[in-house]
């Protein structure tokens, strides 16, 4: 997936698992973005995985693939 930017809206357990899997298969951290309403949770994910944080709008504008990693009741 060279040159593809993947954006995650939501930085909880679901996103964390998917991001770890992507990183384990060789997807560079620089091509993954994440956002979350809980900035503390987002910061933990960004620090642990070395991905970049962004706003929902930034992800929608710049990511080639957007993954909604939030519970249905949060939408």
JSON list of C-alpha atoms in Angstrom, two decimals:
[
{"chain": "A", "resi": 1, "resn": "UNK", "atom": "CA", "xyz": [0.00, 0.00, 0.00]},
{"chain": "A", "resi": 2, "resn": "UNK", "atom": "CA", "xyz": [2.77, 2.34, -0.96]},
{"chain": "A", "resi": 3, "resn": "UNK", "atom": "CA", "xyz": [1.74, 5.97, -1.15]},
{"chain": "A", "resi": 4, "resn": "UNK", "atom": "CA", "xyz": [-1.71, 5.38, 0.39]},
{"chain": "A", "resi": 5, "resn": "UNK", "atom": "CA", "xyz": [-2.75, 7.40, 3.43]},
{"chain": "A", "resi": 6, "resn": "UNK", "atom": "CA", "xyz": [-5.08, 5.62, 5.85]},
{"chain": "A", "resi": 7, "resn": "UNK", "atom": "CA", "xyz": [-7.14, 7.69, 8.29]},
{"chain": "A", "resi": 8, "resn": "UNK", "atom": "CA", "xyz": [-8.86, 6.40, 11.40]},
{"chain": "A", "resi": 9, "resn": "UNK", "atom": "CA", "xyz": [-11.73, 8.30, 12.96]},
{"chain": "A", "resi": 10, "resn": "UNK", "atom": "CA", "xyz": [-11.68, 6.89, 16.45]},
{"chain": "A", "resi": 11, "resn": "UNK", "atom": "CA", "xyz": [-8.63, 5.90, 18.48]},
{"chain": "A", "resi": 12, "resn": "UNK", "atom": "CA", "xyz": [-10.00, 3.23, 20.80]},
{"chain": "A", "resi": 13, "resn": "UNK", "atom": "CA", "xyz": [-9.44, -0.51, 20.99]},
{"chain": "A", "resi": 14, "resn": "UNK", "atom": "CA", "xyz": [-10.74, -1.21, 17.48]},
{"chain": "A", "resi": 15, "resn": "UNK", "atom": "CA", "xyz": [-8.48, 1.38, 15.84]},
{"chain": "A", "resi": 16, "resn": "UNK", "atom": "CA", "xyz": [-5.54, 0.38, 18.02]},
{"chain": "A", "resi": 17, "resn": "UNK", "atom": "CA", "xyz": [-5.81, -3.26, 16.93]},
{"chain": "A", "resi": 18, "resn": "UNK", "atom": "CA", "xyz": [-6.16, -2.39, 13.25]},
{"chain": "A", "resi": 19, "resn": "UNK", "atom": "CA", "xyz": [-3.26, 0.06, 13.36]},
{"chain": "A", "resi": 20, "resn": "UNK", "atom": "CA", "xyz": [-0.98, -2.45, 15.12]},
{"chain": "A", "resi": 21, "resn": "UNK", "atom": "CA", "xyz": [-1.86, -4.99, 12.44]},
{"chain": "A", "resi": 22, "resn": "UNK", "atom": "CA", "xyz": [-1.09, -2.54, 9.63]},
{"chain": "A", "resi": 23, "resn": "UNK", "atom": "CA", "xyz": [2.23, -1.58, 11.20]},
{"chain": "A", "resi": 24, "resn": "UNK", "atom": "CA", "xyz": [3.12, -5.26, 11.69]},
{"chain": "A", "resi": 25, "resn": "UNK", "atom": "CA", "xyz": [2.60, -5.91, 7.97]},
{"chain": "A", "resi": 26, "resn": "UNK", "atom": "CA", "xyz": [4.95, -3.09, 7.00]},
{"chain": "A", "resi": 27, "resn": "UNK", "atom": "CA", "xyz": [2.65, -0.14, 6.46]},
{"chain": "A", "resi": 28, "resn": "UNK", "atom": "CA", "xyz": [4.71, 2.90, 7.46]},
{"chain": "A", "resi": 29, "resn": "UNK", "atom": "CA", "xyz": [3.49, 4.88, 10.47]},
{"chain": "A", "resi": 30, "resn": "UNK", "atom": "CA", "xyz": [3.87, 8.03, 8.39]},
{"chain": "A", "resi": 31, "resn": "UNK", "atom": "CA", "xyz": [0.93, 6.92, 6.21]},
{"chain": "A", "resi": 32, "resn": "UNK", "atom": "CA", "xyz": [-1.51, 6.50, 9.10]},
{"chain": "A", "resi": 33, "resn": "UNK", "atom": "CA", "xyz": [-3.57, 9.30, 10.65]},
{"chain": "A", "resi": 34, "resn": "UNK", "atom": "CA", "xyz": [-5.98, 9.13, 13.57]},
{"chain": "A", "resi": 35, "resn": "UNK", "atom": "CA", "xyz": [-8.47, 11.40, 15.31]},
{"chain": "A", "resi": 36, "resn": "UNK", "atom": "CA", "xyz": [-10.57, 11.01, 18.44]},
{"chain": "A", "resi": 37, "resn": "UNK", "atom": "CA", "xyz": [-12.81, 13.17, 20.59]},
{"chain": "A", "resi": 38, "resn": "UNK", "atom": "CA", "xyz": [-10.83, 11.92, 23.63]},
{"chain": "A", "resi": 39, "resn": "UNK", "atom": "CA", "xyz": [-7.51, 13.72, 23.15]},
{"chain": "A", "resi": 40, "resn": "UNK", "atom": "CA", "xyz": [-5.82, 11.77, 25.94]},
{"chain": "A", "resi": 41, "resn": "UNK", "atom": "CA", "xyz": [-6.69, 8.44, 24.28]},
{"chain": "A", "resi": 42, "resn": "UNK", "atom": "CA", "xyz": [-5.52, 9.82, 20.94]},
{"chain": "A", "resi": 43, "resn": "UNK", "atom": "CA", "xyz": [-2.20, 10.94, 22.42]},
{"chain": "A", "resi": 44, "resn": "UNK", "atom": "CA", "xyz": [-1.57, 7.47, 23.87]},
{"chain": "A", "resi": 45, "resn": "UNK", "atom": "CA", "xyz": [-2.19, 5.88, 20.47]},
{"chain": "A", "resi": 46, "resn": "UNK", "atom": "CA", "xyz": [0.01, 8.41, 18.67]},
{"chain": "A", "resi": 47, "resn": "UNK", "atom": "CA", "xyz": [2.83, 7.99, 21.18]},
{"chain": "A", "resi": 48, "resn": "UNK", "atom": "CA", "xyz": [2.72, 4.19, 21.19]},
{"chain": "A", "resi": 49, "resn": "UNK", "atom": "CA", "xyz": [2.43, 3.70, 17.44]},
{"chain": "A", "resi": 50, "resn": "UNK", "atom": "CA", "xyz": [4.26, 6.81, 16.17]},
{"chain": "A", "resi": 51, "resn": "UNK", "atom": "CA", "xyz": [1.42, 7.68, 13.82]},
{"chain": "A", "resi": 52, "resn": "UNK", "atom": "CA", "xyz": [0.17, 11.24, 13.30]},
{"chain": "A", "resi": 53, "resn": "UNK", "atom": "CA", "xyz": [-2.89, 12.81, 14.84]},
{"chain": "A", "resi": 54, "resn": "UNK", "atom": "CA", "xyz": [-5.31, 14.90, 12.81]},
{"chain": "A", "resi": 55, "resn": "UNK", "atom": "CA", "xyz": [-8.82, 16.29, 12.94]},
{"chain": "A", "resi": 56, "resn": "UNK", "atom": "CA", "xyz": [-11.76, 14.49, 11.35]},
{"chain": "A", "resi": 57, "resn": "UNK", "atom": "CA", "xyz": [-11.80, 17.15, 8.64]},
{"chain": "A", "resi": 58, "resn": "UNK", "atom": "CA", "xyz": [-8.09, 16.73, 7.90]},
{"chain": "A", "resi": 59, "resn": "UNK", "atom": "CA", "xyz": [-8.54, 12.98, 7.61]},
{"chain": "A", "resi": 60, "resn": "UNK", "atom": "CA", "xyz": [-11.54, 13.37, 5.30]},
{"chain": "A", "resi": 61, "resn": "UNK", "atom": "CA", "xyz": [-9.59, 15.78, 3.10]},
{"chain": "A", "resi": 62, "resn": "UNK", "atom": "CA", "xyz": [-6.26, 13.97, 2.90]},
{"chain": "A", "resi": 63, "resn": "UNK", "atom": "CA", "xyz": [-6.69, 10.24, 3.52]},
{"chain": "A", "resi": 64, "resn": "UNK", "atom": "CA", "xyz": [-7.11, 7.86, 0.60]},
{"chain": "A", "resi": 65, "resn": "UNK", "atom": "CA", "xyz": [-8.91, 5.41, 2.89]},
{"chain": "A", "resi": 66, "resn": "UNK", "atom": "CA", "xyz": [-11.03, 6.45, 5.89]},
{"chain": "A", "resi": 67, "resn": "UNK", "atom": "CA", "xyz": [-11.90, 3.87, 8.55]},
{"chain": "A", "resi": 68, "resn": "UNK", "atom": "CA", "xyz": [-14.69, 4.70, 11.00]},
{"chain": "A", "resi": 69, "resn": "UNK", "atom": "CA", "xyz": [-13.47, 3.00, 14.17]},
{"chain": "A", "resi": 70, "resn": "UNK", "atom": "CA", "xyz": [-16.19, 4.22, 16.50]},
{"chain": "A", "resi": 71, "resn": "UNK", "atom": "CA", "xyz": [-19.13, 2.50, 18.16]},
{"chain": "A", "resi": 72, "resn": "UNK", "atom": "CA", "xyz": [-22.44, 2.99, 16.32]},
{"chain": "A", "resi": 73, "resn": "UNK", "atom": "CA", "xyz": [-23.97, 4.95, 19.18]},
{"chain": "A", "resi": 74, "resn": "UNK", "atom": "CA", "xyz": [-21.14, 7.49, 18.93]},
{"chain": "A", "resi": 75, "resn": "UNK", "atom": "CA", "xyz": [-21.92, 8.28, 15.28]}
]
